[in-house]
Amino acid sequence: MGAKVVTITSGKGGVGKTTTTANLGVALARMGKKVTMIDADIGLRNLDVVMGLENRIVYDLVDIVEGRCRLRQAMIKHKQFPELYLIPAAQTRDKTAVSPQDMVNLANQLREEGMDYILIDSPAGIERGFRNAVAPADEVLIVTNPEVSAVRDADRIVGLLEAENKGPGKLIINRIKMDMVRKGEMLSANDVTDILAIKVIGIVPEDESVIPASNSGIPVTLNEGSRAGLAFRNIARRLLGEDVPFMDLDENKGFFQRLSKLFGGA
Amino acid sequence: MNKDIVSIKGINDGLLITLSTTEEWQVITTELAARLDEQSGFFAGAKITVDLGERPVPKYELSSLRALLERRGLALLVVQSGSATTLESANALDLRAVALNQPLRNAEGEPSFDPDEDGTLGLMIRRTLRSGRRVHSRGHVVIVGDVNPGAEVVASGDIVVWGKLRGTVHAGAEGDESAVVCALDMSPSQLRIAAHIVTSPKDKRRQVRPEMACVRHNQIVVEAWEA
Ligand SMILES: Nc1ncnc2c1ncn2[C@@H]1O[C@H](COP(=O)(O)OP(=O)(O)O)[C@@H](O)[C@H]1O
Ligand SMILES: [Mg+2]
């Protein structure tokens, strides 16, 4: 019991799964939770890079599964948060080395280690390995961008999750640009949920500080001034069951406009 | 080897496996496994269609059948059945469900419905069809839920969507021009009846109301649904 397993997945690749996993891991650890992140995107490993832990890898997920090391040996402890761990993906090995049952067993072992959260960075849904990542999940977060093709693929994933009895999952809409939404050039959060009809757990704005943060191995959540960072912290609080209102993403809205809205004006 | 219990034959792009509708499930799966293992490796990678006839197959049985095939490197893609239970199981497992349209008859071969009503067997789906799903029926299709963009419904008869229709639908797919498509919210990415095709204009101010599409004077028209 105890630990909650949260799998972060998507239909399309490159929509922000790894970014989300890293930031939720850090945000939960900052709130005093014991967290292990598992990079289940075998072959496309990069959670370790985004976490700044690449040079500390000795053993990986496949080594645990195949019994070449003990679980603790493959858990890399974060520099800043002693209760935040990463189990890296194998870089090169055969993608079929891990089965869904292996992932369930691993999650159970981590539960015995006293974790509060186990976050699994999943491959995109059409790929092999998706079922592994989803097998032990108590909760599934689906990341999408506000683009027609990404939403279409996310819809497919909701269908697959329902088939695996893990559905429907909760949605994270990442990289939204309010100025484009306002001009009608980008899908709004409402447009997205109108199609997917599932619960939204977070809306993350496009933010210039995300990419440099990932490159330097310091997830953007640790940057107090970043709006994406705040959005990720809010998602972490919602995971904990807090009722956090969605932030106002309309940066351009001036003070007076906000006031007049408050007083019921235009 | 018992050909009455399991028959395997090659079709266009894979294998058609037909399973007895009367023999016990356990006996069938054992026979199937034995037959596949005999030819071990020969079928590997094949796309499988299973014909289950009228047998009602619950989801867990179908799921174990899929696993049996998967363990031998075979991908179960299509389930053909005349049983609503089996079709529902196939849908729930995200397999392509093809309804075999058997006329409704009781054991004596008499029509089991009111002979004054010329009903046709159809497929009833009580869930939203999401992107990538394809439903095919030789009869009618009723969907209680939405048909999302990227989903496709093909029916020889009518298509009724008790929800938002935004995917692709083809009614009267075998050429029946009298077929209709009904939806509570009609904005399909493409709608076909027999050989006619229309797409929805992208009009955000469109009034949402139940509508019916049918062929009149050689073209598809959409009007308020007042059945
Ligand atoms: N909110 C955001 N604002 C700006 N860039 C982002 C944001 N989210 C993700 N990115 C960038 O998008 C790219 C893909 O993200 P990543 O998390 O690696 O996707 P995935 O794991 O789904 O393949 C990365 O370069 C990442 O830094
Ligand atoms: Mg990734």
PDB file of C-alpha atoms in Angstrom, chain A residues 131 152-153 155-156 158-160 162-165 168 191 194-198, chain B residues 59 66 70 92-94 127-132 146 148-150 164 166 204:
ATOM      1  CA  ARG A 131       1.645  -1.128 -21.685  1.00  0.00           C
ATOM      2  CA  ARG A 152      -6.252  13.303 -31.899  1.00  0.00           C
ATOM      3  CA  ASP A 153      -3.457  11.028 -30.633  1.00  0.00           C
ATOM      4  CA  ASP A 155      -7.885  10.687 -27.764  1.00  0.00           C
ATOM      5  CA  ARG A 156      -6.525   7.384 -29.003  1.00  0.00           C
ATOM      6  CA  VAL A 158      -7.747   7.510 -23.718  1.00  0.00           C
ATOM      7  CA  GLY A 159      -9.331   4.702 -25.752  1.00  0.00           C
ATOM      8  CA  LEU A 160      -6.347   2.397 -25.147  1.00  0.00           C
ATOM      9  CA  GLU A 162     -10.053   2.335 -21.243  1.00  0.00           C
ATOM     10  CA  ALA A 163      -9.230  -0.988 -22.919  1.00  0.00           C
ATOM     11  CA  GLU A 164      -6.593  -1.661 -20.243  1.00  0.00           C
ATOM     12  CA  ASN A 165      -9.057  -0.689 -17.496  1.00  0.00           C
ATOM     13  CA  PRO A 168      -9.915   7.599 -18.689  1.00  0.00           C
ATOM     14  CA  ASP A 191     -11.542  23.201 -27.432  1.00  0.00           C
ATOM     15  CA  ASP A 194     -14.622  19.454 -25.675  1.00  0.00           C
ATOM     16  CA  ILE A 195     -13.175  16.585 -27.703  1.00  0.00           C
ATOM     17  CA  LEU A 196     -11.428  14.524 -25.052  1.00  0.00           C
ATOM     18  CA  ALA A 197     -14.126  14.919 -22.399  1.00  0.00           C
ATOM     19  CA  ILE A 198     -11.796  13.979 -19.541  1.00  0.00           C
TER      20      ILE A 198
ATOM     21  CA  LYS B  59     -14.342  -9.879 -22.185  1.00  0.00           C
ATOM     22  CA  ARG B  66      -5.724 -12.510 -27.463  1.00  0.00           C
ATOM     23  CA  GLU B  70       0.173 -12.839 -28.648  1.00  0.00           C
ATOM     24  CA  ALA B  92     -13.933  -2.959 -24.831  1.00  0.00           C
ATOM     25  CA  LEU B  93     -10.572  -4.526 -25.771  1.00  0.00           C
ATOM     26  CA  ASP B  94     -10.066  -2.031 -28.567  1.00  0.00           C
ATOM     27  CA  ARG B 127     -19.525   4.336 -25.220  1.00  0.00           C
ATOM     28  CA  THR B 128     -17.654   7.119 -26.971  1.00  0.00           C
ATOM     29  CA  LEU B 129     -15.708   6.052 -30.049  1.00  0.00           C
ATOM     30  CA  ARG B 130     -12.330   7.697 -29.795  1.00  0.00           C
ATOM     31  CA  SER B 131      -9.767   8.438 -32.478  1.00  0.00           C
ATOM     32  CA  GLY B 132      -8.448   5.383 -34.288  1.00  0.00           C
ATOM     33  CA  ASP B 146     -19.794  10.597 -29.129  1.00  0.00           C
ATOM     34  CA  ASN B 148     -14.734  11.671 -32.042  1.00  0.00           C
ATOM     35  CA  PRO B 149     -12.587  13.040 -34.870  1.00  0.00           C
ATOM     36  CA  GLY B 150     -10.453  10.203 -36.224  1.00  0.00           C
ATOM     37  CA  LYS B 164     -21.748  14.435 -30.863  1.00  0.00           C
ATOM     38  CA  ARG B 166     -17.415  14.523 -35.323  1.00  0.00           C
ATOM     39  CA  LYS B 204     -18.644  27.817 -34.925  1.00  0.00           C
TER      40      LYS B 204
END
